[in-house]
Coordinates of C-alpha atoms in Angstrom, one line a residue:
M134 CA 152.2 95.8 205.8
S135 CA 152.9 96.3 202.4
E136 CA 153.2 100.1 201.2
E137 CA 150.8 100.4 198.9
A138 CA 150.9 103.7 197.0
S139 CA 147.6 105.1 196.3
Q140 CA 147.9 108.5 194.8
P141 CA 148.1 109.1 191.2
I142 CA 150.7 110.0 189.4
R143 CA 151.1 114.1 189.1
S144 CA 151.6 115.7 185.8
R145 CA 154.7 117.8 186.8
P146 CA 158.2 115.8 187.2
L147 CA 159.9 114.8 190.2
R148 CA 163.4 116.2 189.7
A149 CA 164.9 114.1 192.5
R150 CA 168.6 112.7 193.3
I151 CA 168.1 108.9 193.3
L152 CA 170.7 106.6 194.6
L153 CA 169.5 103.4 192.8
L154 CA 170.9 100.0 194.3
E155 CA 170.3 97.1 192.0
T156 CA 171.6 93.6 191.6
D157 CA 169.3 93.0 188.4
E158 CA 171.2 95.1 185.9
G159 CA 167.9 94.9 183.5
R160 CA 165.5 95.9 186.4
G161 CA 167.8 98.9 187.3
E162 CA 167.8 99.9 183.8
I163 CA 164.0 100.1 183.5
L164 CA 163.9 101.6 186.5
R165 CA 166.5 104.5 185.3
G166 CA 164.7 105.3 182.7
L167 CA 161.5 105.6 184.5
L168 CA 162.8 108.1 186.9
R169 CA 164.8 110.0 184.3
N170 CA 161.6 110.4 182.3
Q171 CA 160.6 112.2 185.6
E172 CA 164.0 114.4 185.0
C173 CA 165.5 112.7 188.2
R174 CA 168.9 112.5 188.5
V175 CA 169.8 108.5 189.5
R176 CA 172.8 106.6 190.2
T177 CA 173.0 103.3 189.7
L178 CA 175.5 101.2 192.1
F179 CA 175.7 97.3 192.0
R180 CA 178.2 96.7 194.7
P181 CA 178.0 97.2 198.7
E182 CA 181.0 99.0 198.9
E183 CA 180.3 101.6 196.5
A184 CA 177.2 102.0 197.9
R185 CA 178.2 102.6 202.0
E186 CA 180.4 105.0 199.7
Q187 CA 177.8 106.9 198.4
L188 CA 175.1 106.5 201.2
A189 CA 177.8 108.2 203.9
A190 CA 178.4 111.1 201.4
G191 CA 174.5 111.7 201.4
N192 CA 173.0 114.4 198.9
W193 CA 170.3 111.9 198.1
D194 CA 166.8 112.8 198.0
A195 CA 165.7 108.8 198.1
V196 CA 167.2 105.4 197.7
F197 CA 165.4 102.4 196.0
C198 CA 167.4 99.4 197.6
D199 CA 167.4 95.7 196.6
I200 CA 166.7 93.9 199.7
R201 CA 169.6 92.0 198.5
L202 CA 172.0 94.9 199.1
S203 CA 170.3 95.9 202.5
Q204 CA 173.7 95.0 204.2
A205 CA 174.8 98.2 202.6
L206 CA 172.4 100.1 204.5
P207 CA 173.2 102.1 207.9
S208 CA 171.8 100.1 210.7
A209 CA 171.0 103.0 212.7
P210 CA 170.4 105.8 210.0
S211 CA 170.8 109.3 210.7
P212 CA 167.2 111.7 210.6
Q213 CA 168.7 113.9 208.1
G214 CA 169.9 110.9 205.7
A215 CA 167.5 109.9 202.8
P216 CA 164.5 107.9 202.7
V217 CA 165.0 104.2 202.0
I218 CA 162.6 102.4 199.7
L219 CA 162.9 98.8 199.5
L220 CA 162.4 96.3 196.4
A221 CA 161.5 92.9 197.9
P222 CA 160.5 89.6 195.9
Y223 CA 157.2 87.8 197.8
D224 CA 159.6 85.5 199.5
E225 CA 161.6 88.4 201.1
I226 CA 158.5 90.2 202.6
S227 CA 159.0 89.5 206.2
R228 CA 162.4 90.7 205.8
A229 CA 161.2 93.8 204.4
Q230 CA 158.6 94.4 206.9
E231 CA 161.2 93.8 209.7
L232 CA 164.2 96.6 208.4
V233 CA 160.9 98.9 207.8
E234 CA 159.9 98.2 211.7
R235 CA 163.5 98.7 212.5
G236 CA 163.7 102.0 210.9
V237 CA 166.5 100.5 208.6
A238 CA 163.8 102.0 205.6
L239 CA 160.8 104.0 205.6
R240 CA 158.9 101.5 203.0
W241 CA 159.1 98.4 200.9
L242 CA 157.7 97.5 197.6
P243 CA 157.1 94.3 196.2
S244 CA 159.0 92.9 193.4
P245 CA 158.4 92.7 190.1
V246 CA 157.2 96.5 190.6
R247 CA 154.7 98.7 188.5
S248 CA 155.9 101.7 187.0
E249 CA 152.8 103.8 188.4
R250 CA 153.5 102.3 192.3
V251 CA 157.3 103.3 191.9
L252 CA 156.1 107.1 191.2
A253 CA 153.6 107.5 193.4
T254 CA 155.4 105.7 196.2
L255 CA 158.3 108.6 195.6
Q256 CA 156.2 111.6 195.2
E257 CA 154.5 110.5 198.9
T258 CA 158.2 110.0 200.1
M259 CA 159.2 113.5 199.1
Q260 CA 156.2 115.3 200.2
A261 CA 156.6 113.7 203.6
R262 CA 160.4 114.4 203.9
R263 CA 159.8 118.2 202.4
E264 CA 156.6 118.6 205.3
S265 CA 159.2 116.8 208.1
Q266 CA 161.8 119.5 206.6
G267 CA 159.4 122.7 206.8
R268 CA 158.6 121.5 210.5
G269 CA 162.1 121.6 211.0
T270 CA 162.7 124.9 209.7
G271 CA 159.9 127.2 210.7
E272 CA 158.7 129.1 207.9
Q273 CA 161.6 127.7 205.4
G274 CA 160.8 124.8 202.8
E275 CA 158.1 125.5 200.4
A276 CA 159.0 129.4 200.5
E277 CA 162.6 128.6 199.9
G278 CA 161.7 126.8 196.8
G279 CA 160.0 123.5 197.7
E280 CA 160.3 120.8 195.3
E281 CA 161.8 123.0 192.6
K282 CA 164.7 124.3 194.4
D283 CA 167.4 121.4 193.0
I284 CA 165.8 121.4 189.3
C285 CA 169.1 122.7 187.8
R286 CA 171.2 119.7 189.6
H287 CA 169.2 117.1 187.6
F288 CA 168.9 118.3 184.4
G289 CA 170.4 116.8 181.4
L290 CA 174.2 116.9 181.7
M291 CA 174.1 120.1 184.1
V292 CA 175.7 118.0 186.9
G293 CA 178.5 119.2 189.5
E294 CA 178.8 120.2 193.0
S295 CA 181.6 122.9 192.7
A296 CA 181.6 126.3 194.1
A297 CA 181.0 127.6 190.6
M298 CA 178.3 125.3 189.6
Q299 CA 176.3 126.1 192.8
G300 CA 176.6 129.3 192.0
L301 CA 175.0 129.1 188.9
Y302 CA 172.2 126.8 189.8
H303 CA 171.1 129.5 192.7
Q304 CA 171.3 132.4 190.2
I305 CA 169.0 129.9 187.7
E306 CA 166.7 129.5 190.5
K307 CA 165.9 133.2 191.2
V308 CA 165.7 134.5 188.0
A309 CA 163.7 131.3 186.5
G310 CA 160.6 132.6 188.1
T311 CA 160.7 135.8 186.7
D312 CA 159.8 136.9 183.4
M313 CA 163.2 139.1 182.5
S314 CA 165.4 138.8 179.7
V315 CA 168.6 136.7 180.2
L316 CA 171.8 136.5 178.5
I317 CA 173.9 133.8 179.1
L318 CA 177.6 134.2 178.1
G319 CA 180.4 131.0 177.9
E320 CA 182.5 129.3 176.0
S321 CA 181.7 126.6 173.0
G322 CA 180.5 123.3 174.7
T323 CA 179.8 124.5 178.4
G324 CA 175.8 123.7 178.0
K325 CA 174.3 127.2 177.6
E326 CA 171.6 125.7 175.7
L327 CA 171.1 123.4 179.3
V328 CA 170.9 126.5 181.2
A329 CA 168.4 127.8 179.1
K330 CA 166.1 125.2 179.3
A331 CA 166.7 125.1 183.3
I332 CA 165.5 128.6 183.4
H333 CA 162.4 127.7 181.4
K334 CA 161.4 124.2 183.3
A335 CA 162.0 126.3 186.7
G336 CA 159.6 129.2 185.3
R337 CA 155.8 129.6 184.8
R338 CA 156.5 129.1 181.2
A339 CA 157.2 125.5 181.8
G340 CA 154.3 124.2 180.6
K341 CA 154.6 125.9 177.2
P342 CA 156.9 125.5 174.1
F343 CA 160.8 126.1 174.4
I344 CA 162.2 126.7 170.9
P345 CA 165.8 127.2 170.4
V346 CA 167.7 128.9 167.1
N347 CA 170.9 128.9 166.1
C348 CA 171.3 132.1 164.9
S349 CA 174.6 131.5 163.2
S350 CA 173.0 128.6 161.2
L351 CA 170.7 130.7 159.3
P352 CA 171.3 132.9 156.4
E353 CA 171.4 136.5 157.1
N354 CA 168.4 137.1 154.5
L355 CA 166.1 134.2 156.4
L356 CA 167.0 134.9 159.9
E357 CA 164.3 137.9 159.9
S358 CA 161.5 135.7 157.9
E359 CA 162.2 133.0 160.6
L360 CA 161.8 134.3 163.7
F361 CA 159.0 136.4 162.7
G362 CA 157.3 134.7 159.5
Y363 CA 156.1 136.5 156.4
V364 CA 152.9 136.6 154.8
K365 CA 152.1 135.4 151.0
G366 CA 154.1 137.5 148.2
A367 CA 156.2 138.8 150.5
F368 CA 159.2 137.3 148.3
T369 CA 159.7 135.2 145.6
G370 CA 158.9 131.5 146.9
A371 CA 156.9 132.8 149.8
V372 CA 153.3 131.4 148.1
R373 CA 151.7 131.0 151.2
N374 CA 151.6 132.9 155.3
K375 CA 153.8 131.2 157.5
D376 CA 154.2 131.9 161.0
G377 CA 157.7 132.4 162.5
L378 CA 159.6 131.0 165.7
F379 CA 158.0 133.8 168.0
V380 CA 154.7 132.9 167.3
A381 CA 156.0 129.1 167.6
A382 CA 157.1 130.2 171.0
Q383 CA 153.8 131.8 172.2
G384 CA 153.8 131.7 176.2
G385 CA 156.8 130.2 176.2
T386 CA 160.6 130.5 175.9
L387 CA 162.8 131.7 172.4
F388 CA 166.5 130.8 173.1
L389 CA 168.9 132.7 170.5
D390 CA 172.1 131.0 170.3
E391 CA 174.6 133.3 169.0
I392 CA 173.3 136.5 168.9
G393 CA 176.3 138.2 167.7
S394 CA 175.2 136.4 164.4
I395 CA 172.0 138.4 164.0
P396 CA 172.2 141.1 161.5
L397 CA 171.6 144.8 162.6
A398 CA 168.6 145.0 160.6
T399 CA 167.2 142.0 162.2
Q400 CA 168.2 143.1 165.6
M401 CA 166.2 146.4 165.0
A402 CA 163.3 144.4 164.3
L403 CA 163.9 142.2 167.4
L404 CA 164.4 145.2 169.6
R405 CA 160.9 146.4 168.6
A406 CA 159.6 143.0 169.6
L407 CA 160.6 142.9 172.7
Q408 CA 159.7 146.7 173.3
E409 CA 156.1 146.1 171.9
R410 CA 155.4 142.7 172.7
E411 CA 154.6 142.1 169.2
I412 CA 156.0 141.3 165.6
R413 CA 155.3 142.3 162.5
P414 CA 155.4 139.4 159.7
V415 CA 158.0 140.2 156.6
G416 CA 155.8 141.9 154.0
S417 CA 153.0 142.6 156.6
T418 CA 151.8 145.7 157.6
Q419 CA 149.7 144.5 160.6
P420 CA 151.3 143.7 163.7
R421 CA 151.1 140.7 166.0
P422 CA 150.6 140.5 169.4
V423 CA 153.1 137.7 171.2
D424 CA 153.9 136.9 174.8
V425 CA 157.6 135.0 174.6
R426 CA 160.2 135.3 177.1
I427 CA 163.9 135.7 175.0
V428 CA 166.9 134.0 176.6
A429 CA 169.9 134.8 174.5
A430 CA 173.5 133.3 174.2
T431 CA 176.9 133.8 173.0
N432 CA 180.2 132.4 173.6
E433 CA 181.7 135.7 172.3
D434 CA 183.0 138.6 174.5
V435 CA 180.4 141.0 174.2
D436 CA 182.1 143.7 175.3
A437 CA 184.0 143.3 171.9
L438 CA 180.7 142.9 170.2
R439 CA 179.7 146.1 171.3
E440 CA 182.8 147.8 170.3
Q441 CA 182.5 146.1 166.6
G442 CA 179.3 147.4 166.2
R443 CA 178.2 143.9 165.6
I444 CA 175.2 144.5 168.4
R445 CA 173.0 147.2 168.9
Q446 CA 173.7 148.9 172.6
D447 CA 169.7 149.3 172.9
L448 CA 169.3 145.4 171.8
F449 CA 172.1 144.7 174.6
Y450 CA 170.9 146.2 177.3
R451 CA 167.2 144.6 176.8
I452 CA 168.2 141.7 176.3
S453 CA 171.1 141.8 179.0
A454 CA 168.8 142.2 182.0
F455 CA 170.2 139.4 183.6
P456 CA 173.5 137.9 182.2
L457 CA 174.8 134.5 183.5
H458 CA 178.2 132.8 183.4
V459 CA 178.4 129.5 182.7
P460 CA 182.0 128.7 183.9
P461 CA 184.5 126.6 181.6
L462 CA 185.2 122.8 182.7
R463 CA 189.1 123.5 183.3
E464 CA 187.4 126.0 186.3
R465 CA 185.5 123.1 187.5
Q466 CA 187.4 119.9 187.1
G467 CA 186.2 118.7 190.5
D468 CA 182.9 118.3 188.7
L469 CA 184.4 115.6 186.1
P470 CA 184.2 112.8 188.1
L471 CA 180.1 113.3 188.5
L472 CA 180.2 114.3 184.9
C473 CA 181.7 111.1 183.2
Q474 CA 179.6 108.9 185.4
A475 CA 176.3 110.8 184.5
I476 CA 177.5 110.6 180.3
L477 CA 178.8 106.8 180.9
E478 CA 175.3 106.1 181.8
E479 CA 174.0 107.5 179.1
L480 CA 175.5 106.3 176.8
G481 CA 175.6 102.5 178.4
K482 CA 171.9 102.4 178.2
G483 CA 171.9 99.2 180.6
R484 CA 175.4 98.3 179.7
P485 CA 177.8 99.6 182.8
L486 CA 180.4 101.4 181.8
R487 CA 183.5 102.3 183.8
L488 CA 186.8 104.0 183.4
S489 CA 190.2 102.5 184.5
P490 CA 192.4 104.5 186.7
Q491 CA 194.9 105.1 183.9
A492 CA 192.2 106.6 181.9
K493 CA 190.8 108.9 184.4
A494 CA 194.1 110.2 184.7
L495 CA 194.4 111.1 181.5
L496 CA 190.5 112.8 181.7
E497 CA 191.6 114.3 184.6
R498 CA 195.1 115.9 183.0
H499 CA 193.4 117.4 179.8
S500 CA 192.4 121.1 179.9
W501 CA 189.1 120.3 178.1
P502 CA 189.4 123.5 175.4
G503 CA 186.0 121.9 174.3
N504 CA 184.2 121.5 177.7
V505 CA 182.0 119.4 177.8
R506 CA 180.9 118.9 174.8
E507 CA 184.5 117.3 173.8
L508 CA 184.2 115.5 177.1
I509 CA 181.1 113.9 175.5
H510 CA 182.7 113.1 172.3
V511 CA 185.6 111.6 174.2
L512 CA 183.6 109.1 176.1
E513 CA 181.5 108.3 173.2
R514 CA 184.9 107.1 171.2
G515 CA 185.8 105.6 174.5
A516 CA 182.5 103.8 174.8
T517 CA 182.5 102.1 171.2
L518 CA 185.6 101.0 171.5
A519 CA 185.4 99.4 175.1
E520 CA 185.9 95.8 175.9
E521 CA 183.9 94.7 178.6
G522 CA 182.8 98.0 179.5
L523 CA 186.1 99.0 180.7
L524 CA 187.4 101.9 179.1
R525 CA 191.5 102.5 179.0
P526 CA 193.7 104.9 177.4
Q527 CA 193.9 102.8 174.4
D528 CA 190.3 103.7 173.7
L529 CA 190.4 107.6 174.0
P530 CA 191.9 109.9 171.4
R531 CA 195.8 109.8 171.3
E532 CA 195.8 114.3 171.7
L533 CA 194.3 113.7 175.2
G534 CA 196.1 114.5 178.1
R535 CA 199.3 115.5 175.9
E536 CA 201.1 118.8 175.2
P537 CA 201.3 119.4 171.3
G538 CA 204.3 118.0 170.6
R539 CA 205.5 115.9 173.5
D540 CA 205.0 112.1 174.0
S541 CA 202.2 111.2 176.5
E542 CA 204.6 108.8 178.4
E543 CA 207.6 111.2 179.1
P544 CA 207.3 112.8 182.1
P545 CA 205.8 116.5 182.7
A546 CA 208.0 119.1 182.1
A547 CA 208.3 122.6 184.2
P548 CA 205.6 124.9 182.6
R549 CA 207.0 127.1 179.9
L550 CA 203.7 128.8 178.9
T551 CA 201.6 131.1 180.6
L552 CA 198.0 129.5 180.7
K553 CA 196.7 132.1 178.4
A554 CA 199.4 131.0 175.8
Y555 CA 198.9 126.7 176.4
L556 CA 195.4 127.3 176.4
R557 CA 195.3 129.6 173.4
L558 CA 197.8 126.5 171.9
C559 CA 195.1 123.9 172.9
E560 CA 192.2 126.1 171.0
R561 CA 194.3 125.9 168.0
E562 CA 194.8 122.1 167.8
Y563 CA 191.0 121.8 168.7
L564 CA 190.2 123.9 165.4
K565 CA 192.5 121.9 163.4
R566 CA 191.2 119.1 164.4
A567 CA 187.6 119.8 163.9
L568 CA 188.4 120.8 160.5
E569 CA 190.3 117.6 159.7
E570 CA 187.3 115.6 161.1
Q571 CA 185.0 117.9 158.5
G572 CA 187.6 117.5 155.3
G573 CA 188.1 121.0 155.7
D574 CA 184.6 122.3 155.3
K575 CA 184.7 125.1 157.8
E576 CA 180.8 125.7 157.6
K577 CA 180.2 121.9 159.0
A578 CA 183.2 122.1 161.5
A579 CA 181.8 125.8 162.9
R580 CA 178.7 123.8 163.1
A581 CA 180.2 121.2 165.2
L582 CA 181.8 123.5 167.3
G583 CA 178.9 125.3 167.8
I584 CA 180.1 128.7 166.8
S585 CA 179.3 130.6 163.7
V586 CA 181.4 130.5 160.6
A587 CA 182.6 133.9 161.0
T588 CA 183.4 133.0 164.5
L589 CA 185.8 130.2 163.3
Y590 CA 187.5 132.7 160.6
R591 CA 188.4 135.2 163.0
K592 CA 189.5 132.9 165.7
L593 CA 191.9 130.7 163.0
S594 CA 192.9 134.3 162.0
E595 CA 194.0 135.3 165.6
L596 CA 195.6 131.9 166.6
S597 CA 197.5 131.6 163.0

């Protein structure tokens, strides 16, 4: 019997880990885009041998399988395995029914499929699976997070199964349901804004605005008016009242990146806003109530910021109620294959992209001082130059995987530097390259690196 999905599509994203086994690249791209709009993490495979490997590894919430790849499915799937939804043309209906009756698949959908039927079927399948798991684990299941449990694993490029990332996911899940202020710590390029968005999406404010602001990108004399707004006549050029970012984020989350760049006078106004839950627009004597959650971030040493007096102690204690550390890529290089796969899928947009073994080896040897942001730039370049979808070493930057001043074809020598000294050397080379790419313009280089101009000057001074 055909599986008709009659329930309406829910407004909340499905957020599932989906394995898509396809033979039709065009349909695969359509389904992948549809599922990613529901904040699903999707991996698409076209060959049976790859499909078998991923199915054996598990860790999927559901599998959509073109019936022409059904030979890759286990003949006797385990009860803990991901439910399989077959996609079958009408001349394969009888075979699809047989596979469902044998327990190889849970459901089947006629192909070509309608978007609303795919999403409704996936929703029903996940709900049935949660109920089944709940019955098998007593009071667990919904009480432990239900459908939101794995949100962070599916959000954008927050990809990884390493112990460091699993710990981060767990902390995000714990703090998301609260209204605590969060301070996200991590090097430039690690994905701090993605963490902030995941916290927002998983909390009760998910339906409200998420407003990011890079505090280092705004001149000091404008930051306060941008945050709190101003009234007509407050200063030259203030020809009308203007709401600030606090008002724009009303009911939602305001993400303050590079908090070390906030002037001390503005820090005082920010502290008052957090304590009193009200703001005072520049030039106004009337306070305005606000309901906004603050998530802040910095790539600088917070202890150094406090010692240097660049951040008020009372504000620090207020915004750091729940600190989160985002690990650098070099501390979770086991996640590199997953990250590369996710990035290449995004860059390909229907065109399959893959890494040659030699290119993989180069990526694995690199220390990634620019973290995930650097990895994205490297793969963007490679995808542009790749022929027939294959990224080769010559498609990647020349500096990749090499020690400065050493030919990449020479065998690696025994370490001559401490790890700290080597990382400083890599950072210096990366800063130098960023400046060269921006024609020596330090402001543009700082923006590209995601740091303040002051931080760039300090690093250049320290590393010279």
